[in-house]
XYZ file of C-alpha atoms in Angstrom:
666
model
C 31.920 57.170 -16.638
C 28.170 56.625 -17.173
C 26.396 58.476 -19.935
C 24.189 61.351 -18.798
C 20.693 60.326 -17.780
C 18.017 62.818 -16.738
C 16.424 62.781 -13.304
C 13.403 64.902 -14.233
C 11.105 61.867 -14.494
C 11.804 60.953 -10.877
C 9.134 62.082 -8.400
C 9.938 63.018 -4.834
C 10.030 59.378 -3.825
C 7.905 57.791 -1.122
C 7.431 54.040 -1.068
C 9.495 50.921 -0.726
C 10.618 47.528 -2.009
C 7.647 45.646 -3.377
C 7.853 41.856 -3.606
C 4.527 40.732 -5.115
C 5.924 37.310 -5.968
C 5.559 36.501 -2.259
C 1.781 36.908 -2.534
C -1.117 35.560 -4.627
C -2.380 37.802 -7.409
C -5.567 38.737 -5.540
C -3.426 40.663 -3.030
C -1.829 42.891 -5.703
C -4.858 45.094 -6.395
C -5.349 45.612 -2.663
C -1.680 46.541 -2.361
C -1.967 49.189 -5.055
C -5.131 50.610 -3.476
C -3.386 50.913 -0.118
C -0.286 52.400 -1.750
C -2.450 55.192 -3.136
C -4.009 55.677 0.302
C -0.539 55.976 1.836
C 0.713 58.440 -0.786
C 3.233 56.056 -2.349
C 4.852 57.531 -5.456
C 7.576 54.967 -6.188
C 8.286 51.288 -5.593
C 11.379 49.153 -6.118
C 10.390 46.009 -7.978
C 12.056 42.767 -9.003
C 15.208 42.960 -6.894
C 14.949 39.346 -5.662
C 12.851 37.913 -8.499
C 15.261 36.091 -10.812
C 13.802 32.664 -10.062
C 10.291 33.981 -10.851
C 11.390 35.824 -14.004
C 13.418 32.904 -15.359
C 12.148 29.713 -13.710
C 14.279 27.568 -16.037
C 17.308 28.506 -18.131
C 16.204 30.648 -21.057
C 12.495 30.325 -20.195
C 10.960 33.624 -19.078
C 7.737 34.340 -17.227
C 6.794 38.006 -17.704
C 3.031 37.749 -17.275
C 3.075 38.413 -13.534
C 5.500 41.335 -13.889
C 3.493 42.810 -16.782
C 0.416 42.701 -14.553
C 2.094 44.290 -11.536
C 3.761 47.072 -13.517
C 0.463 47.717 -15.294
C -1.413 48.048 -12.006
C 1.221 50.398 -10.597
C 1.326 52.536 -13.734
C -2.454 52.847 -13.841
C -2.326 54.101 -10.248
C 0.325 56.709 -11.075
C 3.058 54.894 -9.140
C 6.536 54.950 -10.657
C 8.778 51.869 -10.795
C 12.417 51.498 -9.837
C 12.993 48.220 -11.672
C 15.663 45.947 -10.287
C 17.958 43.565 -12.090
C 17.755 40.490 -9.842
C 21.427 39.589 -10.135
C 22.026 39.427 -6.383
C 20.030 36.158 -6.232
C 20.800 33.698 -9.050
C 18.293 30.817 -9.013
C 18.957 27.346 -7.657
C 19.092 25.954 -11.208
C 21.965 28.315 -11.997
C 24.072 27.099 -9.074
C 23.265 23.488 -9.860
C 24.715 24.033 -13.334
C 27.548 26.316 -12.191
C 28.594 25.498 -8.603
C 31.917 27.269 -9.170
C 30.003 30.582 -9.167
C 29.657 30.244 -5.393
C 32.333 32.204 -3.506
C 35.220 30.657 -1.578
C 36.420 31.998 1.779
C 40.049 32.731 2.741
C 40.077 29.367 4.482
C 39.110 27.559 1.273
C 35.467 26.841 2.149
C 33.018 27.212 -0.734
C 29.835 28.840 0.524
C 26.506 27.223 -0.298
C 23.291 28.344 -1.965
C 20.429 29.245 0.372
C 20.987 32.877 1.255
C 21.628 35.913 -0.951
C 24.665 37.513 -2.500
C 26.554 34.200 -2.801
C 28.524 35.307 -5.849
C 32.039 35.014 -7.189
C 32.296 38.286 -9.095
C 35.076 36.907 -11.311
C 33.032 33.940 -12.487
C 32.367 34.033 -16.250
C 29.170 31.946 -15.979
C 27.699 34.377 -13.462
C 28.678 37.369 -15.578
C 27.107 35.836 -18.671
C 23.877 34.920 -16.876
C 23.653 38.387 -15.280
C 24.063 40.029 -18.680
C 21.414 37.754 -20.189
C 18.706 38.438 -17.586
C 19.504 42.157 -17.611
C 19.205 42.245 -21.398
C 15.903 40.391 -21.320
C 14.498 42.786 -18.714
C 15.642 45.871 -20.578
C 14.290 44.640 -23.909
C 10.866 44.102 -22.369
C 10.579 47.109 -20.045
C 13.245 49.566 -21.185
C 10.705 51.923 -22.750
C 7.828 51.311 -20.343
C 6.548 54.696 -19.098
C 6.303 53.433 -15.516
C 10.026 52.680 -15.299
C 11.789 55.838 -14.121
C 14.884 54.246 -12.567
C 16.908 51.038 -12.939
C 18.280 49.382 -9.831
C 21.176 46.990 -10.494
C 21.819 44.118 -8.065
C 21.391 44.886 -4.340
C 23.791 46.144 -1.649
C 27.075 45.062 -3.229
C 29.370 43.776 -0.499
C 26.576 42.545 1.763
C 27.038 39.909 3.002
C 30.211 39.027 1.062
C 32.287 40.712 -1.635
C 35.633 38.921 -1.884
C 36.110 35.386 -3.190
C 39.402 33.494 -2.965
C 38.911 30.779 -5.590
C 41.301 29.856 -8.414
C 39.346 31.963 -10.923
C 39.729 34.995 -8.682
C 43.422 34.226 -8.282
C 43.894 34.398 -12.060
C 41.815 37.574 -12.290
C 43.799 39.098 -9.421
C 47.051 38.480 -11.295
C 45.665 40.249 -14.367
C 44.484 43.141 -12.219
C 47.971 43.381 -10.680
C 49.648 43.326 -14.110
C 47.511 46.298 -15.122
C 48.232 48.144 -11.869
C 51.988 47.557 -11.642
C 53.053 46.543 -15.150
C 56.191 44.753 -13.907
C 56.998 42.321 -11.133
C 59.791 44.608 -9.960
C 57.246 47.375 -9.390
C 54.944 44.991 -7.536
C 57.763 43.684 -5.345
C 58.712 47.258 -4.415
C 55.114 48.266 -3.693
C 54.447 45.188 -1.581
C 57.778 45.344 0.247
C 58.373 41.672 -0.509
C 62.002 41.903 0.540
C 60.609 41.568 4.057
C 60.275 37.905 5.087
C 61.680 36.834 1.705
C 58.386 37.106 -0.168
C 59.769 38.215 -3.563
C 57.913 37.013 -6.652
C 59.766 35.933 -9.768
C 56.737 34.935 -11.836
C 53.181 36.290 -11.935
C 51.832 32.757 -11.523
C 53.381 32.599 -8.039
C 50.953 35.229 -6.759
C 47.753 34.099 -5.034
C 44.981 35.845 -3.143
C 45.807 36.534 0.531
C 44.416 33.256 1.751
C 44.830 31.943 5.303
C 48.538 32.007 6.217
C 50.515 30.791 9.259
C 51.166 34.348 10.436
C 50.175 37.804 9.223
C 49.839 37.940 5.461
C 51.614 40.699 3.533
C 49.589 43.849 4.338
C 49.864 45.429 0.882
C 48.799 42.173 -0.718
C 45.726 42.229 1.520
C 45.044 45.876 0.753
C 45.322 45.310 -2.978
C 42.933 42.363 -2.690
C 40.381 44.659 -1.040
C 40.752 46.969 -4.016
C 40.593 44.102 -6.497
C 37.411 42.614 -4.997
C 35.777 46.036 -4.995
C 36.819 46.612 -8.614
C 35.498 43.212 -9.769
C 32.055 43.892 -8.317
C 32.086 47.420 -9.733
C 32.948 46.046 -13.183
C 29.921 43.752 -12.972
C 27.731 46.715 -12.067
C 29.106 48.681 -15.010
C 28.426 45.794 -17.382
C 24.757 45.724 -16.387
C 24.568 49.520 -16.396
C 25.885 49.694 -19.950
C 23.264 47.193 -21.155
C 20.550 49.312 -19.552
C 21.908 52.542 -21.014
C 21.861 50.953 -24.463
C 18.407 49.390 -24.280
C 16.673 51.920 -22.012
C 18.185 55.287 -22.998
C 17.403 58.257 -20.803
C 16.443 56.199 -17.737
C 19.013 56.616 -14.927
C 20.748 53.574 -13.481
C 21.755 53.112 -9.857
C 22.577 50.519 -7.248
C 21.792 50.883 -3.562
C 24.857 51.869 -1.542
C 25.374 51.278 2.175
C 27.509 54.350 2.782
C 27.412 54.482 6.591
C 30.662 52.986 7.944
C 28.527 51.386 10.662
C 27.000 49.149 7.988
C 29.950 47.901 6.004
C 33.610 48.272 5.107
C 34.017 46.416 1.827
C 33.147 49.059 -0.782
C 34.899 52.322 -1.752
C 31.927 54.560 -2.428
C 34.027 57.464 -3.723
C 34.864 55.198 -6.677
C 31.360 53.773 -7.074
C 29.740 57.212 -7.136
C 31.574 57.909 -10.383
C 29.704 55.045 -12.052
C 26.052 55.572 -11.090
C 23.629 58.047 -12.613
C 22.024 58.700 -9.227
C 23.506 57.933 -5.820
C 21.095 55.964 -3.654
C 21.622 54.672 -0.138
C 20.220 52.206 2.382
C 20.441 53.110 6.045
C 19.379 51.243 9.169
C 19.641 52.374 12.770
C 22.332 50.426 14.615
C 21.195 49.564 18.134
C 24.709 49.498 19.575
C 24.237 51.971 22.416
C 25.118 55.020 20.320
C 22.825 57.972 19.661
C 21.254 56.487 16.553
C 20.074 59.804 15.124
C 23.678 61.058 15.051
C 24.703 58.026 13.010
C 21.774 58.709 10.679
C 22.896 62.307 10.165
C 26.465 61.157 9.477
C 25.245 58.611 6.923
C 23.101 61.193 5.145
C 25.890 63.789 5.093
C 28.358 61.213 3.792
C 25.932 59.999 1.117
C 25.302 63.577 -0.039
C 29.054 64.118 -0.203
C 29.598 60.931 -2.213
C 26.960 62.333 -4.587
C 29.020 65.494 -4.982
C 26.437 67.520 -3.084
C 23.851 66.762 -5.763
C 20.609 64.764 -5.802
C 20.576 61.417 -4.010
C 17.858 59.129 -2.748
C 17.272 57.147 0.428
C 16.253 53.877 -1.205
C 15.796 51.807 1.962
C 15.324 52.302 5.669
C 13.008 50.730 8.231
C 9.599 51.842 9.442
C 10.426 50.428 12.879
C 12.572 47.541 14.133
C 14.630 45.282 11.896
C 15.331 41.584 12.376
C 19.057 41.051 11.799
C 20.628 42.729 14.829
C 21.008 40.971 18.180
C 18.360 43.319 19.608
C 15.718 45.033 17.479
C 13.671 47.565 19.438
C 10.698 49.306 17.886
C 10.913 52.959 16.935
C 9.115 55.339 19.263
C 6.068 57.325 18.075
C 7.238 59.978 15.616
C 10.700 58.440 15.203
C 10.023 57.097 11.713
C 9.079 60.581 10.504
C 12.161 62.106 12.145
C 14.373 59.494 10.502
C 12.779 59.966 7.092
C 12.688 63.755 7.088
C 16.174 63.884 8.595
C 17.458 62.196 5.434
C 15.430 64.586 3.266
C 16.872 67.544 5.173
C 20.365 66.337 4.346
C 19.716 66.023 0.638
C 17.638 62.939 -0.152
C 14.990 63.341 -2.829
C 12.502 61.332 -0.820
C 12.270 58.465 1.664
C 11.780 54.818 0.775
C 11.635 51.684 2.901
C 12.311 47.995 3.001
C 9.664 46.929 2.399
C 6.052 47.681 1.373
C 4.319 44.584 2.782
C 5.741 42.566 5.678
C 6.815 39.068 4.634
C 5.111 36.064 6.234
C 8.032 33.701 5.696
C 11.733 33.740 5.033
C 14.696 35.195 6.883
C 13.274 38.718 7.174
C 9.708 38.028 8.274
C 10.256 39.978 11.514
C 11.563 43.017 9.627
C 8.933 45.739 9.852
C 7.314 47.178 6.738
C 5.058 50.000 5.587
C 2.124 47.595 5.699
C 2.364 45.327 8.730
C 1.211 41.715 8.821
C -1.614 42.898 11.093
C -3.028 45.238 8.446
C -3.893 48.920 8.719
C -5.433 49.274 12.179
C -2.202 50.152 13.966
C 0.090 53.058 14.811
C 2.587 52.114 12.126
C 0.083 52.480 9.292
C -1.215 55.779 10.631
C 2.331 57.117 10.800
C 3.094 55.850 7.280
C 0.076 57.597 5.763
C 0.828 60.790 7.670
C 4.415 60.712 6.431
C 3.218 60.194 2.876
C 1.226 63.410 3.102
C 4.214 65.275 4.535
C 6.571 64.094 1.813
C 4.036 65.062 -0.864
C 3.908 68.558 0.637
C 7.655 68.980 0.089
C 7.600 68.302 -3.657
C 8.880 71.759 -4.568
C 12.195 71.283 -2.760
C 13.332 68.826 -5.444
C 16.695 69.887 -6.819
C 17.654 72.039 -3.837
C 20.959 71.341 -2.114
C 21.860 71.006 1.527
C 24.176 73.707 2.833
C 27.326 72.365 4.519
C 29.141 74.368 7.187
C 32.426 72.499 7.688
C 34.301 69.677 5.961
C 35.771 66.370 7.052
C 38.124 63.952 5.283
C 37.108 60.303 4.984
C 38.750 57.465 3.039
C 37.509 53.890 2.748
C 40.910 52.920 1.337
C 42.703 54.288 4.396
C 40.207 52.513 6.666
C 40.978 49.223 4.922
C 44.709 49.745 5.410
C 44.439 50.788 9.047
C 42.233 47.801 9.863
C 44.903 45.263 8.918
C 46.852 43.368 11.585
C 49.838 44.423 13.677
C 49.247 48.132 14.118
C 50.689 49.846 17.229
C 47.408 49.174 19.056
C 44.711 46.695 18.114
C 42.152 49.203 19.388
C 42.952 51.852 16.767
C 39.654 52.404 14.989
C 39.208 54.955 12.205
C 35.437 54.605 12.294
C 35.366 55.348 16.033
C 37.319 58.583 15.487
C 35.053 59.510 12.580
C 31.977 59.009 14.751
C 33.455 60.941 17.675
C 34.554 64.001 15.718
C 31.316 64.008 13.752
C 29.301 63.874 16.970
C 31.187 66.881 18.332
C 30.323 68.871 15.201
C 26.736 67.597 15.223
C 26.357 68.808 18.796
C 27.476 72.248 17.574
C 24.587 72.043 15.053
C 26.956 72.128 12.096
C 26.285 70.286 8.843
C 29.291 68.362 7.554
C 30.408 67.844 3.970
C 32.883 64.978 3.471
C 35.814 64.938 1.075
C 38.178 62.197 -0.136
C 41.892 62.803 0.503
C 42.368 63.074 -3.263
C 39.926 65.982 -3.502
C 41.692 68.642 -1.436
C 43.840 70.425 -4.031
C 41.458 73.342 -4.606
C 39.717 73.404 -1.232
C 38.495 76.943 -0.575
C 38.779 78.217 3.028
C 35.972 80.669 2.336
C 33.682 77.718 1.595
C 34.965 75.512 4.416
C 36.683 77.548 7.159
C 37.310 74.322 9.123
C 38.564 70.980 7.791
C 38.717 68.006 10.184
C 40.878 64.917 9.601
C 39.689 62.440 12.264
C 42.131 59.717 11.202
C 43.897 59.357 7.851
C 46.440 56.599 8.360
C 47.020 56.165 4.618
C 47.728 59.560 3.067
C 48.486 59.707 -0.654
C 51.614 61.520 -1.776
C 50.660 65.158 -2.295
C 47.940 65.376 0.349
C 50.283 67.258 2.698
C 50.948 69.928 0.075
C 47.207 70.234 -0.619
C 46.482 70.757 3.064
C 49.331 73.248 3.436
C 47.888 75.264 0.555
C 44.452 75.229 2.197
C 45.809 76.390 5.559
C 48.100 79.046 4.115
C 45.095 80.637 2.381
C 43.263 81.026 5.690
C 41.825 77.598 6.470
C 41.799 75.955 9.885
C 42.852 72.311 9.919
C 42.263 69.899 12.817
C 44.105 66.545 12.585
C 43.877 63.618 14.978
C 46.658 61.133 15.775
C 47.855 58.265 13.556
C 47.310 60.302 10.385
C 49.670 60.732 7.437
C 51.659 57.631 8.353
C 51.813 55.567 5.147
C 51.293 55.996 1.420
C 48.787 54.150 -0.767
C 50.972 51.015 -0.666
C 50.933 50.907 3.146
C 54.602 51.977 3.076
C 55.860 54.474 5.643
C 56.401 57.943 4.249
C 60.116 58.846 4.392
C 61.318 60.582 7.540
C 59.700 61.045 10.904
C 56.046 60.614 11.703
C 53.512 61.966 10.846
C 54.933 61.497 7.386
C 52.862 63.269 4.736
C 51.454 65.744 7.286
C 54.701 66.591 9.070
C 55.250 69.959 7.365
C 51.708 71.309 7.540
C 51.491 70.367 11.241
C 54.945 71.793 11.959
C 56.078 68.918 14.182
C 57.542 65.461 14.312
C 56.491 62.447 16.337
C 59.527 60.742 17.809
C 57.741 57.686 19.127
C 54.269 56.187 19.463
C 53.357 55.128 23.006
C 49.901 53.497 22.951
C 48.108 53.146 26.253
C 47.007 49.806 27.614
C 43.326 48.882 28.062
C 41.911 50.812 31.000
C 44.932 53.124 31.181
C 44.196 56.856 31.129
C 46.359 59.965 31.222
C 45.607 63.590 31.963
C 46.079 66.379 29.445
C 46.450 69.946 30.732
C 45.892 73.002 28.563
C 48.006 76.112 28.866
C 44.747 77.807 29.918
C 44.461 75.361 32.841
C 41.792 73.143 31.249
C 42.143 69.473 32.200
C 41.147 66.577 29.945
C 41.167 62.797 30.322
C 42.707 60.774 27.485
C 42.981 57.078 26.699
C 44.189 54.643 24.005
C 47.080 56.710 22.666
C 49.997 58.939 23.522
C 53.150 59.838 21.615
C 56.301 61.895 21.894
C 55.649 65.081 19.906
C 58.499 67.467 19.025
C 57.065 70.851 17.963
C 59.032 72.707 15.293
C 59.505 76.385 14.660
C 56.209 78.259 14.746
C 54.360 75.325 16.315
C 52.742 76.291 19.618
C 51.995 73.790 22.378
C 48.407 74.320 23.509
C 48.162 71.354 25.909
C 50.598 68.802 27.375
C 50.403 65.312 28.786
C 50.197 65.988 32.517
C 51.158 62.458 33.597
C 51.985 59.061 32.186
C 55.047 58.000 30.244
C 54.937 61.038 27.943
C 54.341 63.564 30.753
C 55.408 67.092 29.842
C 55.229 66.453 26.101
C 52.890 68.210 23.710
C 49.410 66.689 23.391
C 47.711 69.484 21.428
C 49.512 71.876 19.107
C 48.740 74.786 16.778
C 50.939 75.623 13.804
C 50.439 78.980 12.075
C 50.813 78.642 8.304
C 50.244 81.749 6.207
C 46.904 83.209 7.226
C 45.592 79.943 8.697
C 46.458 77.362 11.338
C 46.877 73.592 11.618
C 45.945 71.889 14.917
C 47.140 68.445 15.962
C 45.667 66.271 18.718
C 48.132 63.549 19.744
C 45.804 61.444 21.894
C 42.230 60.219 22.126
C 39.737 62.478 23.841
C 36.054 61.702 24.036
C 32.766 63.436 24.719
C 32.992 66.894 26.267
C 36.797 66.805 26.275
C 36.972 66.254 22.519
C 34.235 68.834 21.989
C 36.314 71.398 23.890
C 39.200 70.898 21.446
C 36.810 71.135 18.508
C 35.557 74.422 19.997
C 39.114 75.785 19.953
C 39.422 74.974 16.263
C 35.981 76.407 15.497
C 36.877 79.664 17.233
C 40.130 79.794 15.278
C 38.116 79.337 12.076
C 35.718 82.133 13.028
C 32.717 79.789 13.238
C 30.043 80.519 15.829
C 27.804 77.467 16.307
C 24.038 77.893 16.293
C 22.533 78.272 19.752
C 20.159 75.308 20.033
C 19.469 72.609 22.611
C 21.312 69.312 22.309
C 19.681 66.819 19.943
C 17.929 69.478 17.911
C 18.973 69.741 14.257
C 18.623 72.788 12.038
C 19.563 71.900 8.463
C 19.156 74.127 5.401
C 18.304 73.136 1.822
C 18.423 75.886 -0.778
C 18.040 76.340 -4.517
C 15.974 77.963 -7.236
C 12.704 76.974 -5.581
C 13.664 78.632 -2.291
C 15.303 78.015 1.067
C 13.931 75.306 3.357
C 14.944 75.048 7.011
C 14.419 71.641 8.617
C 14.154 71.690 12.401
C 14.335 68.140 13.780
C 13.662 67.771 17.491
C 14.921 64.509 19.011
C 14.131 65.647 22.561
C 11.091 65.069 24.735
C 10.263 68.766 25.051
C 9.078 71.502 22.739
C 11.886 73.757 21.533
C 12.014 77.143 19.812
C 14.225 77.873 16.820
C 15.142 81.336 15.640
C 14.364 82.040 11.987
C 16.223 84.573 9.786
C 13.578 87.269 10.417
C 14.229 87.015 14.156
C 11.001 85.198 14.964
C 10.977 82.140 17.185
C 9.148 79.084 15.866
C 8.025 76.121 17.955
C 9.018 72.558 17.168
C 7.041 69.993 19.184
C 8.671 67.262 21.224
C 9.903 64.553 18.875
C 8.682 66.534 15.899
C 9.938 67.930 12.611
C 9.012 71.302 11.164
C 10.037 72.673 7.776
C 10.167 76.447 7.458
C 10.411 78.136 4.067
C 12.105 81.515 3.840
C 9.895 84.198 2.292
C 10.895 85.032 -1.294
């Protein structure tokens, strides 16, 4: 666990990554002048600057960084100082080529990008510690430095390495996890296909194999790779804590499942002093503002509901997707303030000044290549004024209405090969259930499956489990306790199936959740691509389902609410409700989408006694509250003016595409 570090030196952040090494010194003073004009309070500095800081081994150039930090400090702009360990210099790789990562297929990746790191490599670890120490010794007590930023976006673009050094480190990690080979053989199920190990040295990373590699071996390697990178973060963090006491240390997460799958952020959140996140709109045909809200809610939840910071997002289009449309007028402000509404202590961007060369030269920035005579700059300066006007909401917390379970570890396990359908997708179910709740104008708090033991139904009347394939032993009892005390539980199919070793729970499906749901699943019967079945409710409602069906056998006290109306499982239960104590557990045994899924969510909401806010679609109303007051963010993603009802009964206008923040009278 990190040592406590105060956050009271952190302003409500507005700014972005600043890369002055890309520009001649005469540009720096102009940059700082324009930052002040835009209302910038904070910049991230030095993240990609190792080659400039240490141009040759052991030879440091601090003059440029001294100058830049001095200019920023004189202008009242705080610094989030990065350790540049995501980009070792070319001289380092020339001396230590084995620090480059190796793929599953045995190909060693080359220098020329970023994040090309074997996290088990001793030379890399030593060099990272050395540059971090040098930075902290020089700037650890500088009054401009209010935050340390270690590395950059761990896991992007690569986290796992499969080299011989990693193989040895993996064996040590496994020894610590399992203690004995007998325990490992049981956990991995190596009796299948004759894979038993008789010596630790026989174990390798899950490299390319003729057929499917042992799934638990693969899952453990996910965990190992994540742990190795996290250990490297902790090593740098501890240096910074020692040499720069009282200054919080972070690294920028990419919490949205749309942006990565390699890192378990529940574990990482335990190691940072302040949770920070990067988020970029994914132009994949989805409603991008819903994905943004999910990412912000999930980041806040990873932070335990406490302070967090949006450390990067884009002013407009990015450059790394197949298609990169510009944001519409007002969209940047909606994106930024939407994150603030859901708990961020500010809004920062990648980056301050648009690059003229390199891989990200078409990535938009706060200051465009064309200068200040453009819509983007006018919107940036307007947003800076708006963020400054919200300074007194620092420390307030966003109020969640309902809860949802999410597990990166379960997602890793479910994503391995040879599941009953290759189209099973935990992220898709997460997005779909979240969207249904979003469209009911409910704010979601997320919980890990290991954090349900004391869940209070009074705090969260509804708990949604969109897909929890890997359910730890004990999670069923935790959920049963929650429901029996008055909670409403809604579980989707393919949940509770295996334990943390990807081993089937004893007995019938759905394994760990069988008792709380009051049913058994006799057989999975996935649907083929393009195949749909009808589901008919006992109230006559008709839904269309795809992807999945199964043979559900309700037990005593388990009511069938809807049945499969046709298909191979016709007549069998598709939606059930099991009364447990003073609460109820619902189970949906197929995939519904859109309005059909929303209708089922409405049934669970009614059972939980939750009445959604009456607002038009694509209008958010999110509440932050604390000692400084209650702030109501109304975010209008529609093309028309809308009215929101405030606690005093008045109706306040929110312009088309606009954001208004209303403060309750005290």
